[in-house]
């Protein structure tokens, strides 16, 4: 044989048996320009047009000053992106080459070497395009032309004979919050927002792997490994799971195979607070003639999740049973942590989820107006035992159901279900956020003068998408154990009595309805999936709103521009004067606004937890922010804990002792959310004056009662502890102990609102124990101690009892710690 022919033969053979490989095109030199212009500018991928414009100093930072208004023109323009890259003859010799865009925002045309390959219309889809025939050896040019999503949405809206609310965002499969929300700016982005790559493969590719949990006992877990494989030619192959091999025969084209697999002596994945979130690594190989041609790794957890809805004498239950045990869901609602999603780093995901774990949470609801979060988000939830309630990305509007929209939604669901379903943290798919409620309760039909036919069409569209297309797609693409579906959150609007007796509830009588916080004690649902109240961000984040020297004044235009609710400041003031003295000093106002927010959510959470097991879940609105803003978040944009997050950590402890004062009677509730039980508990109640003097000490023993859920301990008259004249200068310190005297839980109860407390000036002393630990002490009650400085305090905004001290760790050393307490706002 001719040597050159032999070399060519061997070269091609090596390529054919080469492992599947990827080439990252994101790292190539990208350029962008306004479609109307000729000048190309440097761009970043992944990225967005706003970030590229900022980097080229064409627009100011919209997060600062009042710059958001100055960049509104960006969303109305079309934008072009391009790069050039070289392909070697070796790369081109692969049998198959796929161009993969993991995220394009949103309406685009993809060109390779001048040829149109694909048009896209969905930010949430993955686009895979075979391109071997379109590539050439040497330089290749890839171009993506983006159309304005706003302008395309307006054109789509013209095809519908009636006006949709929130038009044109309803027509655009794009992150809905980017059109502006009452906590976020309007920043209509465009761009290549996720990685782009070339995938080279030969003989066969492993397209998708789904892990189905069939059954498990203490001895073994039975799994089914479902794989989707595309083969060039029919033949015999080997399929390996953690080195255990099975021979398979593949036909040419698409193959679906299912292989049983066992894990011996399995360890359960447990939610936070119940045990360790044990994980198993599965390495899956596809081989031909002992050569690996494709591989995937999946990390799984063994657990069961059920959504239990059973009729009872009060309505219908709504709770999650995890690993066979009812779980009280404690958690929050998640929005994207940046308006420019490519800026959300793996480190930010990990930190926010660890902050949730530290605050004793076990569930996060991913809200339907944002994005399907990155794999790193779910990885962090898997590792930290946080279950995920996953909304599909539809929020607070009406949506069409024409044939193209249906197909687009089905493919969106397919991509996301196949990407996410192997994560043990995934608990529930939910069709949308507040779309059912928007149709039934928000009066849009009257506002836009709908005919009877228009109204019927809206409901028909709703049923088609959320009761047919999405659940059918889940059944089609998810394994049997990952198909729990809930059509809409909430199931019933908060103005209806049924919203408290069945399903999940978004209760907005506080804030939107401007009801007092105490209404939470009456409006207790079966599962509270949304409720909240606004508070200011920390001073550090407030200062970041300014490009120059900050002017910390409530009258400053920049401060006002970073409150997106039209009546936000007015509502905060109205609530503040009910419970606190309103400070004129900005720093003190910022502090009290955080205390106000924390107080409201404490009242809500305690009402929910006292109602266990009638109520089996409380997810407050919201965890995080997408920019520096006055909002409902407990952690601000820069990652700082507000007073609310410190309170959440206390309120979500696995064991708590709660007090309810009703009609002159004090009811005490011991709540335990762990699987372990406490027998023969005792409650010790100290009634104390603010100077530390003890008025009375009472002990209640429960020798024949077991704390394995909720225990109502005593119902004495208030006067049993203090007289009426002592309400404003006394408090209760409650300690729950086990039979050995070990403390299980502790809390304080104040009889009066903060503004009515007769506080005396505390002498608060701070002693440095080490560079990252301090000791805080006081002579008299120091209410709501606020430690200030550029560091994270392990505890803050806490009550320091008379003649006591508390050690606090710092995330980094601080030369000087400043301190404030509630007393400082009352004079």
Coordinates of N, CA and C in Angstrom, one line a residue, residues 574-768:
X574 N -46.0 54.8 55.9 CA -47.2 54.5 56.6 C -47.1 53.4 57.6
X575 N -46.4 52.4 57.2 CA -46.2 51.2 58.1 C -45.2 51.6 59.2
X576 N -44.2 52.4 58.9 CA -43.2 52.7 59.9 C -43.8 53.5 61.0
X577 N -44.7 54.5 60.7 CA -45.2 55.3 61.8 C -46.2 54.5 62.7
X578 N -46.7 53.3 62.2 CA -47.5 52.5 63.1 C -46.7 51.8 64.2
X579 N -45.4 51.5 63.8 CA -44.6 50.7 64.7 C -43.4 51.3 65.3
X580 N -42.9 52.4 64.6 CA -41.6 53.0 65.0 C -41.7 54.5 65.0
X581 N -40.8 55.2 65.6 CA -40.6 56.6 65.3 C -39.8 56.8 64.0
X582 N -40.3 57.7 63.2 CA -39.7 57.8 61.8 C -38.5 58.8 62.0
X583 N -37.3 58.3 61.8 CA -36.1 59.2 61.9 C -36.0 60.1 60.8
X584 N -35.4 61.3 61.0 CA -35.1 62.2 59.9 C -33.7 62.0 59.4
X585 N -32.8 61.4 60.2 CA -31.5 61.1 59.8 C -31.5 59.9 58.8
X586 N -30.8 60.0 57.7 CA -30.9 59.0 56.6 C -30.4 57.6 57.1
X587 N -29.3 57.6 57.8 CA -28.7 56.3 58.3 C -29.6 55.6 59.3
X588 N -30.3 56.4 60.1 CA -31.2 55.8 61.1 C -32.5 55.4 60.3
X589 N -32.9 56.2 59.3 CA -34.1 55.8 58.6 C -33.8 54.4 57.8
X590 N -32.6 54.3 57.3 CA -32.2 53.1 56.6 C -32.3 51.9 57.6
X591 N -31.8 52.1 58.8 CA -31.8 51.1 59.8 C -33.2 50.7 60.2
X592 N -34.1 51.7 60.5 CA -35.4 51.4 60.9 C -36.2 50.7 59.8
X593 N -36.0 51.1 58.5 CA -36.7 50.5 57.4 C -36.4 49.0 57.4
X594 N -35.2 48.6 57.7 CA -34.8 47.2 57.7 C -35.4 46.5 58.9
X595 N -35.5 47.2 60.1 CA -36.2 46.6 61.2 C -37.6 46.4 60.9
X596 N -38.2 47.3 60.3 CA -39.7 47.2 59.9 C -39.9 46.0 59.1
X597 N -39.1 45.9 58.0 CA -39.3 44.7 57.1 C -39.1 43.4 57.9
X598 N -38.1 43.3 58.7 CA -37.9 42.1 59.5 C -39.0 41.8 60.5
X599 N -39.6 42.9 61.1 CA -40.7 42.7 62.0 C -41.9 42.1 61.3
X600 N -42.2 42.6 60.1 CA -43.4 42.1 59.4 C -43.2 40.7 59.0
X601 N -42.1 40.3 58.5 CA -41.9 38.9 58.1 C -41.8 37.9 59.3
X602 N -41.3 38.4 60.4 CA -41.3 37.6 61.7 C -42.7 37.3 62.1
X603 N -43.6 38.3 62.0 CA -45.0 38.1 62.4 C -45.6 37.0 61.5
X604 N -45.4 37.2 60.2 CA -46.0 36.2 59.2 C -45.5 34.8 59.4
X605 N -44.1 34.6 59.6 CA -43.6 33.3 59.7 C -44.0 32.6 61.0
X606 N -44.1 33.4 62.1 CA -44.5 32.8 63.3 C -46.0 32.4 63.3
X607 N -46.8 33.2 62.6 CA -48.2 32.8 62.4 C -48.3 31.5 61.6
X608 N -47.5 31.4 60.6 CA -47.5 30.2 59.8 C -47.1 28.9 60.6
X609 N -45.9 29.1 61.3 CA -45.4 28.0 62.0 C -46.3 27.5 63.2
X610 N -46.9 28.5 63.8 CA -47.9 28.1 64.9 C -49.0 27.3 64.4
X611 N -49.3 27.4 63.1 CA -50.5 26.7 62.5 C -50.1 25.3 62.0
X612 N -48.9 24.9 62.1 CA -48.5 23.6 61.7 C -49.4 22.5 62.4
X613 N -49.9 21.5 61.7 CA -49.7 21.1 60.3 C -50.7 21.6 59.4
X614 N -51.6 22.5 59.8 CA -52.6 23.1 58.9 C -51.8 23.8 57.8
X615 N -50.8 24.7 58.2 CA -49.9 25.3 57.3 C -48.6 24.5 57.3
X616 N -48.1 24.2 56.0 CA -46.9 23.3 55.9 C -45.9 23.9 55.0
X617 N -45.9 25.3 54.9 CA -44.8 25.9 54.1 C -44.9 27.4 54.1
X618 N -43.7 28.0 54.2 CA -43.7 29.5 54.2 C -42.5 29.9 53.4
X619 N -42.7 30.5 52.2 CA -41.7 31.0 51.3 C -41.9 32.5 51.1
X620 N -41.0 33.3 51.8 CA -41.2 34.7 51.7 C -40.7 35.3 50.4
X621 N -41.2 36.4 50.0 CA -40.8 37.2 48.9 C -39.9 38.3 49.3
X622 N -38.6 38.4 49.0 CA -37.8 37.6 48.1 C -36.4 37.5 48.7
X623 N -35.6 36.6 48.2 CA -34.2 36.4 48.7 C -33.3 37.5 48.2
X624 N -33.3 37.8 46.9 CA -32.1 38.6 46.4 C -32.6 39.7 45.4
X625 N -31.7 40.5 44.9 CA -31.9 41.6 44.0 C -31.2 41.5 42.7
X626 N -31.7 42.1 41.7 CA -31.0 42.1 40.4 C -30.2 43.4 40.2
X627 N -30.3 44.4 41.1 CA -29.5 45.6 41.0 C -29.7 46.3 42.4
X628 N -28.9 47.4 42.6 CA -29.1 48.0 43.9 C -30.5 48.7 44.0
X629 N -31.3 48.3 45.0 CA -32.7 48.8 45.0 C -33.3 48.7 46.4
X630 N -34.3 49.5 46.6 CA -35.2 49.3 47.8 C -36.2 48.2 47.3
X631 N -36.2 47.1 48.1 CA -37.1 46.0 47.6 C -37.4 45.1 48.8
X632 N -38.1 44.0 48.4 CA -38.6 43.0 49.4 C -37.4 42.0 49.7
X633 N -36.2 42.1 49.2 CA -35.2 41.1 49.4 C -34.7 41.1 50.9
X634 N -34.1 39.9 51.2 CA -33.4 39.8 52.5 C -31.9 40.0 52.3
X635 N -31.4 39.8 51.1 CA -30.0 40.0 50.8 C -29.9 41.0 49.6
X636 N -29.2 42.0 49.8 CA -29.2 43.1 48.8 C -28.3 42.7 47.6
X637 N -28.2 43.6 46.6 CA -27.5 43.2 45.3 C -26.1 42.9 45.5
X638 N -25.4 43.6 46.5 CA -24.0 43.3 46.7 C -23.7 42.1 47.6
X639 N -24.8 41.4 48.0 CA -24.7 40.2 48.8 C -24.7 40.4 50.3
X640 N -25.0 41.6 50.7 CA -25.1 41.9 52.2 C -26.4 41.5 52.8
X641 N -26.3 40.9 54.0 CA -27.5 40.5 54.7 C -28.2 41.8 55.2
X642 N -29.5 41.9 54.9 CA -30.3 43.0 55.6 C -30.8 42.4 56.9
X643 N -31.4 43.3 57.7 CA -31.9 42.8 59.0 C -32.9 41.6 58.8
X644 N -33.6 41.6 57.7 CA -34.6 40.5 57.5 C -33.9 39.2 57.4
X645 N -32.7 39.1 56.8 CA -32.1 37.8 56.6 C -31.6 37.2 58.0
X646 N -31.1 38.1 58.8 CA -30.7 37.7 60.2 C -32.0 37.2 60.9
X647 N -33.1 37.9 60.7 CA -34.3 37.5 61.4 C -34.8 36.1 60.8
X648 N -34.7 36.0 59.5 CA -35.1 34.7 58.9 C -34.3 33.5 59.5
X649 N -33.1 33.7 59.7 CA -32.2 32.7 60.3 C -32.8 32.3 61.7
X650 N -33.2 33.3 62.4 CA -33.7 33.0 63.8 C -35.1 32.3 63.6
X651 N -36.0 32.9 62.8 CA -37.3 32.4 62.6 C -37.4 31.0 62.0
X652 N -36.4 30.6 61.2 CA -36.4 29.3 60.6 C -35.6 28.2 61.3
X653 N -35.2 28.5 62.6 CA -34.6 27.5 63.3 C -35.5 26.3 63.4
X654 N -34.8 25.1 63.4 CA -35.6 23.8 63.4 C -36.5 23.7 64.7
X655 N -36.0 24.2 65.8 CA -36.8 24.3 67.0 C -37.0 25.7 67.4
X656 N -38.2 26.1 67.6 CA -38.5 27.5 68.1 C -39.6 27.4 69.2
X657 N -39.6 28.5 70.0 CA -40.6 28.7 71.0 C -41.3 30.0 70.7
X658 N -42.6 29.9 70.4 CA -43.3 31.1 69.9 C -44.4 31.5 70.9
X659 N -44.7 32.8 70.9 CA -45.7 33.4 71.8 C -46.8 34.0 71.0
X660 N -48.1 33.7 71.4 CA -49.2 34.4 70.7 C -50.0 35.0 71.8
X661 N -50.2 36.3 71.7 CA -51.1 37.0 72.7 C -52.4 37.3 72.1
X662 N -53.5 36.8 72.7 CA -54.8 36.9 72.1 C -55.9 37.0 73.3
X663 N -56.6 38.1 73.2 CA -57.6 38.4 74.2 C -57.2 38.3 75.6
X664 N -56.0 38.9 75.9 CA -55.4 38.9 77.2 C -54.8 37.6 77.7
X665 N -54.7 36.6 76.8 CA -54.2 35.3 77.1 C -52.9 35.1 76.3
X666 N -51.9 34.5 76.9 CA -50.6 34.1 76.2 C -50.6 32.6 75.9
X667 N -50.5 32.3 74.6 CA -50.3 30.9 74.2 C -48.9 30.7 73.8
X668 N -48.3 29.6 74.3 CA -46.9 29.3 73.9 C -46.9 28.0 73.1
X669 N -46.1 28.1 72.0 CA -46.1 27.0 71.1 C -44.6 26.6 70.9
X670 N -44.3 25.3 71.1 CA -43.0 24.7 70.8 C -43.1 24.0 69.5
X671 N -42.2 24.4 68.5 CA -42.3 23.8 67.2 C -41.0 23.1 66.9
X672 N -41.1 21.9 66.4 CA -39.9 21.1 66.0 C -40.1 20.6 64.6
X673 N -39.2 21.0 63.7 CA -39.3 20.5 62.3 C -38.3 19.4 62.0
X674 N -37.5 19.0 62.9 CA -36.6 17.9 62.7 C -37.3 16.5 62.8
X675 N -36.6 15.5 62.3 CA -37.2 14.1 62.4 C -37.1 13.6 63.8
X676 N -36.1 14.1 64.6 CA -35.9 13.5 65.9 C -37.0 14.1 66.9
X677 N -37.3 13.4 68.0 CA -38.3 13.8 68.9 C -37.6 14.3 70.2
X678 N -38.3 15.1 71.0 CA -37.9 15.5 72.3 C -38.9 15.1 73.3
X679 N -38.5 14.4 74.3 CA -39.5 14.0 75.3 C -39.2 14.7 76.6
X680 N -40.3 14.9 77.4 CA -40.3 15.5 78.7 C -39.6 16.9 78.7
X681 N -40.1 17.7 77.8 CA -39.5 19.1 77.7 C -40.1 20.0 78.7
X682 N -39.4 21.1 79.0 CA -39.9 22.0 80.0 C -39.8 23.4 79.4
X683 N -40.7 24.3 79.7 CA -40.7 25.7 79.3 C -40.5 26.5 80.6
X684 N -39.4 27.3 80.5 CA -39.1 28.3 81.6 C -39.3 29.7 81.1
X685 N -40.2 30.4 81.7 CA -40.5 31.8 81.3 C -40.0 32.8 82.4
X686 N -39.2 33.7 82.0 CA -38.7 34.8 82.8 C -39.4 36.1 82.4
X687 N -40.1 36.7 83.3 CA -40.6 38.1 83.0 C -39.6 39.0 83.6
X688 N -39.0 39.9 82.8 CA -37.9 40.8 83.2 C -38.2 42.2 82.8
X689 N -37.7 43.1 83.6 CA -37.7 44.5 83.3 C -36.5 44.8 82.4
X690 N -36.5 46.0 81.7 CA -35.5 46.3 80.8 C -34.1 46.5 81.5
X691 N -34.2 46.8 82.8 CA -32.9 46.9 83.5 C -32.3 45.6 84.0
X692 N -33.0 44.5 83.7 CA -32.6 43.2 84.1 C -33.2 42.6 85.3
X693 N -34.0 43.3 86.0 CA -34.6 42.8 87.2 C -35.7 41.7 86.8
X694 N -35.7 40.6 87.5 CA -36.7 39.6 87.2 C -37.9 39.9 88.0
X695 N -39.0 39.9 87.3 CA -40.4 40.1 87.9 C -40.9 38.8 88.4
X696 N -40.8 37.8 87.6 CA -41.3 36.5 88.0 C -40.7 35.4 87.1
X697 N -40.6 34.2 87.6 CA -40.1 33.0 86.8 C -41.1 31.9 87.0
X698 N -41.5 31.4 85.8 CA -42.5 30.3 85.8 C -41.9 29.1 85.0
X699 N -42.2 27.9 85.5 CA -41.7 26.7 84.7 C -42.9 25.8 84.5
X700 N -43.0 25.3 83.3 CA -44.0 24.3 82.9 C -43.4 23.0 82.4
X701 N -43.6 21.9 83.1 CA -43.1 20.6 82.7 C -44.1 19.8 81.9
X702 N -43.6 19.2 80.8 CA -44.4 18.4 80.0 C -43.9 16.9 80.0
X703 N -44.0 16.3 81.1 CA -43.3 15.0 81.3 C -43.9 13.9 80.5
X704 N -45.1 14.0 80.2 CA -45.7 12.9 79.4 C -46.0 13.3 78.0
X705 N -45.4 14.4 77.5 CA -45.7 14.8 76.2 C -44.4 14.9 75.4
X706 N -44.6 14.6 74.1 CA -43.4 14.5 73.2 C -43.5 15.6 72.2
X707 N -42.4 16.3 72.0 CA -42.3 17.4 71.0 C -41.7 16.7 69.7
X708 N -42.7 16.3 68.8 CA -42.3 15.8 67.5 C -42.9 16.6 66.3
X709 N -43.5 17.7 66.6 CA -44.1 18.5 65.6 C -44.4 19.9 66.2
X710 N -45.6 20.0 66.8 CA -45.9 21.2 67.5 C -46.6 20.9 68.8
X711 N -46.3 21.7 69.8 CA -46.8 21.4 71.1 C -47.3 22.8 71.7
X712 N -48.6 22.8 72.1 CA -49.1 24.0 72.8 C -48.9 23.8 74.2
X713 N -48.1 24.7 74.9 CA -47.6 24.4 76.2 C -48.4 25.0 77.3
X714 N -48.9 26.2 77.2 CA -49.6 26.8 78.3 C -50.5 28.0 77.7
X715 N -51.5 28.4 78.5 CA -52.3 29.5 78.1 C -52.7 30.4 79.3
X716 N -51.7 31.0 79.9 CA -52.0 31.8 81.1 C -52.4 33.2 80.7
X717 N -53.0 33.9 81.6 CA -53.4 35.3 81.4 C -52.1 36.2 81.4
X718 N -52.1 37.2 80.7 CA -50.9 38.1 80.6 C -50.5 38.6 82.0
X719 N -51.6 38.9 82.8 CA -51.3 39.4 84.1 C -50.7 38.4 85.0
X720 N -50.6 37.1 84.6 CA -49.9 36.0 85.3 C -48.4 36.4 85.4
X721 N -47.9 37.2 84.4 CA -46.5 37.5 84.4 C -46.2 39.0 84.7
X722 N -47.0 39.9 84.2 CA -46.8 41.3 84.5 C -48.1 42.0 84.6
X723 N -48.0 43.2 85.2 CA -49.2 44.1 85.3 C -49.3 44.9 84.1
X724 N -50.5 45.5 83.9 CA -50.7 46.4 82.7 C -49.7 47.5 82.7
X725 N -49.4 48.1 83.8 CA -48.4 49.2 83.9 C -47.0 48.9 83.5
X726 N -46.7 47.6 83.4 CA -45.3 47.1 83.1 C -45.2 46.7 81.7
X727 N -46.2 46.8 80.9 CA -46.1 46.3 79.5 C -45.0 47.0 78.7
X728 N -44.8 48.3 78.9 CA -43.9 49.0 78.0 C -42.5 49.0 78.5
X729 N -42.2 48.4 79.7 CA -40.8 48.3 80.1 C -40.4 46.9 80.6
X730 N -41.1 45.9 80.1 CA -40.9 44.5 80.4 C -40.9 43.6 79.2
X731 N -40.4 42.5 79.4 CA -40.4 41.5 78.3 C -40.3 40.1 78.9
X732 N -40.7 39.1 78.1 CA -40.5 37.7 78.5 C -39.3 37.1 77.8
X733 N -38.6 36.3 78.5 CA -37.5 35.5 78.0 C -37.9 34.1 78.2
X734 N -38.1 33.4 77.0 CA -38.6 32.0 77.1 C -37.5 31.0 76.7
X735 N -37.3 30.0 77.5 CA -36.3 29.0 77.3 C -37.0 27.6 77.3
X736 N -36.8 26.8 76.2 CA -37.3 25.5 76.2 C -36.1 24.5 76.4
X737 N -36.3 23.6 77.4 CA -35.1 22.7 77.7 C -35.6 21.3 77.6
X738 N -34.7 20.3 77.4 CA -35.0 18.9 77.4 C -34.9 18.4 78.9
X739 N -35.1 17.1 79.0 CA -35.2 16.5 80.4 C -33.8 16.6 81.1
X740 N -32.7 16.8 80.4 CA -31.4 17.0 81.0 C -31.1 18.5 81.3
X741 N -32.0 19.3 80.9 CA -31.8 20.8 81.1 C -31.0 21.4 80.0
X742 N -30.8 20.7 78.8 CA -30.1 21.3 77.7 C -31.1 22.2 76.9
X743 N -30.6 23.4 76.5 CA -31.5 24.3 75.8 C -31.9 23.8 74.4
X744 N -33.1 23.8 74.1 CA -33.6 23.4 72.8 C -33.9 24.7 72.0
X745 N -34.5 25.7 72.6 CA -34.9 26.9 71.9 C -35.0 28.0 72.9
X746 N -34.8 29.3 72.4 CA -35.0 30.4 73.2 C -35.6 31.6 72.4
X747 N -36.4 32.4 73.0 CA -36.9 33.6 72.3 C -37.3 34.6 73.3
X748 N -37.5 35.8 72.8 CA -38.0 36.9 73.7 C -39.3 37.4 73.1
X749 N -40.2 37.9 74.0 CA -41.5 38.4 73.6 C -41.7 39.8 74.3
X750 N -42.0 40.8 73.4 CA -42.3 42.1 73.9 C -43.8 42.4 73.8
X751 N -44.3 43.0 74.8 CA -45.8 43.2 74.9 C -46.2 44.4 74.1
X752 N -45.4 45.4 73.8 CA -45.7 46.6 73.1 C -45.0 46.7 71.8
X753 N -45.5 47.6 70.9 CA -44.8 47.9 69.6 C -43.5 48.6 70.0
X754 N -42.6 48.6 69.1 CA -41.3 49.2 69.3 C -41.3 50.7 69.7
X755 N -42.2 51.4 69.0 CA -42.3 52.8 69.3 C -42.8 53.2 70.7
X756 N -43.5 52.2 71.3 CA -44.1 52.4 72.7 C -43.2 51.9 73.8
X757 N -42.1 51.2 73.5 CA -41.2 50.7 74.5 C -40.5 51.9 75.3
X758 N -40.5 51.8 76.6 CA -39.8 52.8 77.4 C -38.4 52.4 77.6
X759 N -37.6 52.5 76.6 CA -36.2 52.1 76.6 C -35.3 53.1 77.4
X760 N -34.3 52.6 78.0 CA -33.3 53.5 78.6 C -32.0 53.4 77.8
X761 N -31.2 54.4 77.8 CA -30.0 54.4 77.0 C -29.0 53.2 77.4
X762 N -28.7 52.3 76.5 CA -27.8 51.2 76.9 C -26.3 51.7 76.8
X763 N -25.5 51.2 77.6 CA -24.1 51.3 77.5 C -23.5 50.1 76.8
X764 N -23.3 50.2 75.5 CA -22.9 49.0 74.7 C -21.4 49.1 74.6
X765 N -20.7 48.0 75.0 CA -19.3 48.0 74.9 C -18.9 46.9 73.9
X766 N -17.8 47.2 73.1 CA -17.3 46.2 72.1 C -15.9 45.9 72.5
X767 N -15.6 44.6 72.7 CA -14.3 44.2 73.1 C -13.8 43.3 71.9
X768 N -12.5 43.5 71.5 CA -12.0 42.7 70.4 C -11.3 41.4 71.0

